[in-house]
C-alpha cells in the first residue's frame, strides 16, 4: 500500500489526548493509524467504506 504523500490529521474532538490519525487525502485509500505508534501498523479503507463509517458514527 503506497502512503507516499499522506497528510495525517488528528480528529478535532480528540483534544489533547492520544487518538487515531487519519490520512484522507489519497485518491484510493483512507489510512488510519495510532497517534502513539506512528511507525506501527496502518488500517486502510476505501473512501466509500470510510464515509459510511463516519456517517454512522455521526448519527450516534
CSV table of C-alpha atoms in Angstrom, one decimal:
chain,number,residue,atom,x,y,z
A,1,UNK,CA,0.0,0.0,0.0
A,2,UNK,CA,1.5,3.3,-1.0
A,3,UNK,CA,1.1,6.0,1.5
A,4,UNK,CA,3.6,8.4,0.0
A,5,UNK,CA,2.1,11.9,0.2
A,6,UNK,CA,-0.3,11.0,3.1
A,7,UNK,CA,-1.2,14.1,5.1
A,8,UNK,CA,-2.1,12.8,8.6
A,9,UNK,CA,-4.5,14.7,10.9
A,10,UNK,CA,-6.0,14.0,14.3
A,11,UNK,CA,-9.7,14.3,15.0
A,12,UNK,CA,-10.7,17.7,16.2
A,13,UNK,CA,-12.7,16.2,19.1
A,14,UNK,CA,-9.7,14.3,20.4
A,15,UNK,CA,-8.4,17.3,22.3
A,16,UNK,CA,-5.0,16.8,23.9
A,17,UNK,CA,-5.4,13.0,24.3
A,18,UNK,CA,-3.8,10.3,22.2
A,19,UNK,CA,-6.1,9.2,19.4
A,20,UNK,CA,-6.1,8.0,15.9
A,21,UNK,CA,-4.8,9.9,12.9
A,22,UNK,CA,-6.4,9.8,9.5
A,23,UNK,CA,-5.0,10.5,6.1
A,24,UNK,CA,-7.8,11.0,3.7
A,25,UNK,CA,-6.0,13.0,1.0
A,26,UNK,CA,-5.0,10.0,-1.1
A,27,UNK,CA,-7.1,9.1,-4.2
A,28,UNK,CA,-8.0,5.4,-3.5
A,29,UNK,CA,-7.5,4.9,0.2
A,30,UNK,CA,-8.2,6.3,3.6
A,31,UNK,CA,-5.5,5.4,6.1
A,32,UNK,CA,-5.9,5.2,9.9
A,33,UNK,CA,-3.1,4.8,12.5
A,34,UNK,CA,-2.5,5.1,16.2
A,35,UNK,CA,-1.1,8.5,17.1
A,36,UNK,CA,1.1,6.9,19.8
A,37,UNK,CA,2.7,4.5,17.3
A,38,UNK,CA,3.2,6.4,14.1
A,39,UNK,CA,5.6,3.8,12.7
A,40,UNK,CA,3.2,1.0,13.6
A,41,UNK,CA,0.5,-0.7,11.5
A,42,UNK,CA,-1.9,1.2,9.4
A,43,UNK,CA,-5.5,0.3,8.6
A,44,UNK,CA,-6.7,1.1,5.1
A,45,UNK,CA,-10.2,1.6,3.9
A,46,UNK,CA,-11.8,2.6,0.6
A,47,UNK,CA,-13.1,6.1,0.7
A,48,UNK,CA,-16.7,4.8,0.4
A,49,UNK,CA,-16.3,2.5,3.4
A,50,UNK,CA,-14.7,5.3,5.4
A,51,UNK,CA,-17.5,7.7,4.6
A,52,UNK,CA,-20.1,5.1,5.6
A,53,UNK,CA,-18.3,4.6,9.0
A,54,UNK,CA,-18.1,8.4,9.6
A,55,UNK,CA,-21.8,8.9,8.7
A,56,UNK,CA,-22.7,6.1,11.1
A,57,UNK,CA,-20.7,7.5,14.0
A,58,UNK,CA,-22.1,11.0,13.5
A,59,UNK,CA,-25.6,9.6,13.9
A,60,UNK,CA,-24.8,8.3,17.3
